[in-house]
JSON list of C-alpha atoms in Angstrom, two decimals:
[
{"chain": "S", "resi": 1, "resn": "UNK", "atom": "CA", "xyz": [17.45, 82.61, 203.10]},
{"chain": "S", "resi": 2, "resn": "UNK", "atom": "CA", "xyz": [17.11, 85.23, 200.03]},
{"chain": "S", "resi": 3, "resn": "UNK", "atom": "CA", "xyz": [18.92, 85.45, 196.48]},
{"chain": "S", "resi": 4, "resn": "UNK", "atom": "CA", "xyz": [19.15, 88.41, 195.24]},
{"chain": "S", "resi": 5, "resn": "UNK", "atom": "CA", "xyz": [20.32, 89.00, 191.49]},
{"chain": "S", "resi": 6, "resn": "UNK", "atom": "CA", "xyz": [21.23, 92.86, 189.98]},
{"chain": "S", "resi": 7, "resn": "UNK", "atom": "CA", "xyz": [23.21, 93.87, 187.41]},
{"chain": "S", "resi": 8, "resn": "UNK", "atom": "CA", "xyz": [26.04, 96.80, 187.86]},
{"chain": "S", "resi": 9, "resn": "UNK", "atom": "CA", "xyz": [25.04, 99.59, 185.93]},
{"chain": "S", "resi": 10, "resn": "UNK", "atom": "CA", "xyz": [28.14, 100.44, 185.16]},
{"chain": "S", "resi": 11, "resn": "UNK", "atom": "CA", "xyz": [29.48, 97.04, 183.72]},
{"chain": "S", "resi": 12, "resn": "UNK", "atom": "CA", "xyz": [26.58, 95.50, 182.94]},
{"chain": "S", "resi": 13, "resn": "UNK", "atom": "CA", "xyz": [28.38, 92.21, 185.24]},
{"chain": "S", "resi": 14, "resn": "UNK", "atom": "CA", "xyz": [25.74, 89.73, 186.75]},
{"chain": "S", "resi": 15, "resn": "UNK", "atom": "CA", "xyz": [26.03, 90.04, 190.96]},
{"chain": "S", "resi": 16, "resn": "UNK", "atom": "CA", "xyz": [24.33, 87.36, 192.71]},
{"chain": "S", "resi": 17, "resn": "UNK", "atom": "CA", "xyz": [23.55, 87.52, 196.33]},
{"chain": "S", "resi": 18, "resn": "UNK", "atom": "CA", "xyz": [22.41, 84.85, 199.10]},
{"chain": "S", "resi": 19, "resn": "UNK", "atom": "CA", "xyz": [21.28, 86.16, 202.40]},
{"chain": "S", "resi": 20, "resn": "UNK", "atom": "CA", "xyz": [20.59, 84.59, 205.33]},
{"chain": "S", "resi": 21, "resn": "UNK", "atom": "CA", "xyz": [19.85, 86.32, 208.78]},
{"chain": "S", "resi": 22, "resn": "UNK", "atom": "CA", "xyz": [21.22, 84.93, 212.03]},
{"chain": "S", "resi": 23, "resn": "UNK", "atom": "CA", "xyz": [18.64, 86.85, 214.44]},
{"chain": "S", "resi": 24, "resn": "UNK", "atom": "CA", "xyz": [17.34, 90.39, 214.46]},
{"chain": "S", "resi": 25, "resn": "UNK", "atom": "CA", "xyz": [20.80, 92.28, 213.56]},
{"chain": "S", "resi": 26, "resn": "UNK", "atom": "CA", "xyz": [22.72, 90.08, 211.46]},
{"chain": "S", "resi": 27, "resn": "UNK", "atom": "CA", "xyz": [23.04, 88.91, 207.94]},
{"chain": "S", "resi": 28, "resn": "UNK", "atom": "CA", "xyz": [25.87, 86.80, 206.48]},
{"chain": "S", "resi": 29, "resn": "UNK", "atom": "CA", "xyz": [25.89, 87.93, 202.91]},
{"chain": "S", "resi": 30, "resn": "UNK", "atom": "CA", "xyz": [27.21, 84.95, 200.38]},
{"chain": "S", "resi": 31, "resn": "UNK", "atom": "CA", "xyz": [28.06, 86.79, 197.07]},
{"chain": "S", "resi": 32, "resn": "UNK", "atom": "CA", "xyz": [29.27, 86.02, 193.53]},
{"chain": "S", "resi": 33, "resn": "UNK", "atom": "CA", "xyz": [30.33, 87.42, 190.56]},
{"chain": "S", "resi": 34, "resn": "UNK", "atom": "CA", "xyz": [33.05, 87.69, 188.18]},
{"chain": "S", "resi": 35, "resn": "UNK", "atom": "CA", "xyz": [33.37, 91.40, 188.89]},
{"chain": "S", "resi": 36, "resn": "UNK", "atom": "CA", "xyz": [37.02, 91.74, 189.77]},
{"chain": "S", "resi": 37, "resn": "UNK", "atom": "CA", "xyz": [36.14, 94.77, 191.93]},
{"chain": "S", "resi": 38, "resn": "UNK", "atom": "CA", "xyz": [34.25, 92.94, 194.52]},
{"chain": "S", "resi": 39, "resn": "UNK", "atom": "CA", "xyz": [37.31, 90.24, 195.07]},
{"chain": "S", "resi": 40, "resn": "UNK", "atom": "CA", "xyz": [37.17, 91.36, 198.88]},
{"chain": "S", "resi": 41, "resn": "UNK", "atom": "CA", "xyz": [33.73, 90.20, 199.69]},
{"chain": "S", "resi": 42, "resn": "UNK", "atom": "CA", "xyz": [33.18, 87.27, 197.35]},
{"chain": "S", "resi": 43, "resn": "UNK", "atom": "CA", "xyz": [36.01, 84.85, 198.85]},
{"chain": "S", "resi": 44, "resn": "UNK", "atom": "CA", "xyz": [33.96, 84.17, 201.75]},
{"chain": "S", "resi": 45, "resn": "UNK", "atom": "CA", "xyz": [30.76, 84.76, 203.28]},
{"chain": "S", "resi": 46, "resn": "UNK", "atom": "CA", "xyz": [30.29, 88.23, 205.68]},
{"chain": "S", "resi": 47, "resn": "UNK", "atom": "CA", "xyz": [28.57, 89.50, 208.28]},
{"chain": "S", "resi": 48, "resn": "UNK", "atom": "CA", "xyz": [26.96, 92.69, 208.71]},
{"chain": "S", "resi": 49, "resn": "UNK", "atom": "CA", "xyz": [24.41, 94.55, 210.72]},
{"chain": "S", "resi": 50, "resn": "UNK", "atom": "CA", "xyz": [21.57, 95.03, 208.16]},
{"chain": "S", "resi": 51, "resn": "UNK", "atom": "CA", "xyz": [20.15, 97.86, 210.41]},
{"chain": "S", "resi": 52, "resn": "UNK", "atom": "CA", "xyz": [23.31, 99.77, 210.64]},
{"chain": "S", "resi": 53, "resn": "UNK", "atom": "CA", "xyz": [23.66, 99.56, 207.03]},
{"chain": "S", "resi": 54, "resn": "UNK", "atom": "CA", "xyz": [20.08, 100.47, 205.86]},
{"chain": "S", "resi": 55, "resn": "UNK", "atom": "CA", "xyz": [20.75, 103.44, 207.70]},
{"chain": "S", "resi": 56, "resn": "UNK", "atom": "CA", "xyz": [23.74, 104.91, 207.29]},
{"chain": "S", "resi": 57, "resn": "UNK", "atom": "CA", "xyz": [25.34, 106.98, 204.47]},
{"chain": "S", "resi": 58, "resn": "UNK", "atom": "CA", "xyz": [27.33, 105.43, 202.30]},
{"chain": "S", "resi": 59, "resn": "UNK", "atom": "CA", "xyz": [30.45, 106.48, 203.84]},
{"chain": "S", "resi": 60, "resn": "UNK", "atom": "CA", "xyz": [29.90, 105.00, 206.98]},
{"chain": "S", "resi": 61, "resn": "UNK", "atom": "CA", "xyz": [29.03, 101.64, 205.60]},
{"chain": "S", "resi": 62, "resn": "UNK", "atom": "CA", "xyz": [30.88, 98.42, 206.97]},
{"chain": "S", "resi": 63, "resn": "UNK", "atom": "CA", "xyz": [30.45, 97.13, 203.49]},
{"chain": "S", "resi": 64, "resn": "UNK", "atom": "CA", "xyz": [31.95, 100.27, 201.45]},
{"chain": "S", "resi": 65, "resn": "UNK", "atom": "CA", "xyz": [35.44, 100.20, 204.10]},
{"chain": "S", "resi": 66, "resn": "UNK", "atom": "CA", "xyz": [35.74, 96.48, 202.72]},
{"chain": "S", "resi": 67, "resn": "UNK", "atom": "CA", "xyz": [35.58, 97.75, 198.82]},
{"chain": "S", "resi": 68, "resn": "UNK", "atom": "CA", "xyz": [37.70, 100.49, 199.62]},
{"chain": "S", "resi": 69, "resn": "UNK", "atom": "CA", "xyz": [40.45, 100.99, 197.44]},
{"chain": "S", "resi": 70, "resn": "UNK", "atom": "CA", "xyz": [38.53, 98.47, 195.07]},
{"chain": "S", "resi": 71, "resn": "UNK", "atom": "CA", "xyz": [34.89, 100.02, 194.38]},
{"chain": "S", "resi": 72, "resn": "UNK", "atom": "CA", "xyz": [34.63, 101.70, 190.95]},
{"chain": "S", "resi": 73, "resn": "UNK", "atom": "CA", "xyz": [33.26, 105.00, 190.55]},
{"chain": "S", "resi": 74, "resn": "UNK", "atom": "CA", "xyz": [29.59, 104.71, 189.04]},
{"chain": "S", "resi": 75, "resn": "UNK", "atom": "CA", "xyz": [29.37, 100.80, 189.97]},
{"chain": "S", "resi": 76, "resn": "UNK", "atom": "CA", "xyz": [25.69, 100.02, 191.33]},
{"chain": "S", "resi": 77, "resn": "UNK", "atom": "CA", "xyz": [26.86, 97.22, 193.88]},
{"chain": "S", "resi": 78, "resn": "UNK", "atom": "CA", "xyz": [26.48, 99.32, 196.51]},
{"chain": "S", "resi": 79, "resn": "UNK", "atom": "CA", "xyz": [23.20, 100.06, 195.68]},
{"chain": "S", "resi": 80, "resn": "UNK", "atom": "CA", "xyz": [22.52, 96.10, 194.68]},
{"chain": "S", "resi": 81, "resn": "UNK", "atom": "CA", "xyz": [23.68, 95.30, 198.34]},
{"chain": "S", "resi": 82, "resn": "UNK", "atom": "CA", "xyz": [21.42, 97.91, 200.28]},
{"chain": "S", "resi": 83, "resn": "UNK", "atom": "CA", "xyz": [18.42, 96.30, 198.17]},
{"chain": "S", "resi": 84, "resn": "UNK", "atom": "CA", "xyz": [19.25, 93.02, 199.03]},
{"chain": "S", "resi": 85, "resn": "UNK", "atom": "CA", "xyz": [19.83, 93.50, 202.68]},
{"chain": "S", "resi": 86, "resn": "UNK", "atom": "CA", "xyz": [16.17, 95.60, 202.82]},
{"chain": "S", "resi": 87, "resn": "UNK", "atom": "CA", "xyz": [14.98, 92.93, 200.65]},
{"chain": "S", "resi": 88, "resn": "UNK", "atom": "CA", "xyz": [15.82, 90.14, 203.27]},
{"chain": "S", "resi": 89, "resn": "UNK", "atom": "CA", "xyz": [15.16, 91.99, 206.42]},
{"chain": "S", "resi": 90, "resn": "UNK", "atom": "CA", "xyz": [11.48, 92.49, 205.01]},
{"chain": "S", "resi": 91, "resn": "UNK", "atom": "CA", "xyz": [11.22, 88.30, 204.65]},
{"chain": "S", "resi": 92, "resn": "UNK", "atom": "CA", "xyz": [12.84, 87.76, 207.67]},
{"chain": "S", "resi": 93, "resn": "UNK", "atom": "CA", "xyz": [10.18, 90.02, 209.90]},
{"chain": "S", "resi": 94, "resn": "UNK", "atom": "CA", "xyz": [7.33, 88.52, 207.69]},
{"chain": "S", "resi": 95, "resn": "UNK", "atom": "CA", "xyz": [8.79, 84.93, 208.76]},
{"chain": "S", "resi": 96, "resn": "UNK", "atom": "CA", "xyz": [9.15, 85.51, 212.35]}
]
């Protein structure tokens, strides 16, 4: 398991993330914050392919379709979640 802790740039509000990979492909992302913009994905844990998105454009990210409608223009957590993911893919490959 990671944590991972960014600011938004835009708000200046305090994200927190726990990672935790279940093999190769998937992470179950645990975050907090008191951002009211990112409601969707702090209720309860998710799963994503961190491949899939480290590699796509934002557009195409599983995590951007569940902020849509919700996601700020000019907030970082985006960006804050890509690091993260890359962040615990790297200890996970260094562990196994």
């Amino acid at each position: 398991m990671c944590q991972y802790n960014f600011e938004c740039k835009r708000c200046g509000i305090r994200i927190n993330v726990k990672t935790e990979h279940q093999n190769m492909k998937d992470v179950v992302l645990d975050i907090s914050s008191s951002c009211p913009n990112l409601d969707p994905v702090t209720q309860t844990p998710i799963t994503l392919d961190a491949m899939h998105e480290l590699m796509v454009p934002k557009e195409n990210s599983e995590f951007m379709k569940l902020l849509d409608g919700h996601h700020a223009e000019g907030c970082s957590a985006y960006d804050g979640m890509i690091d993260a993911i890359g962040f615990s893919l790297g200890r996970y490959f260094e562990i196994v």
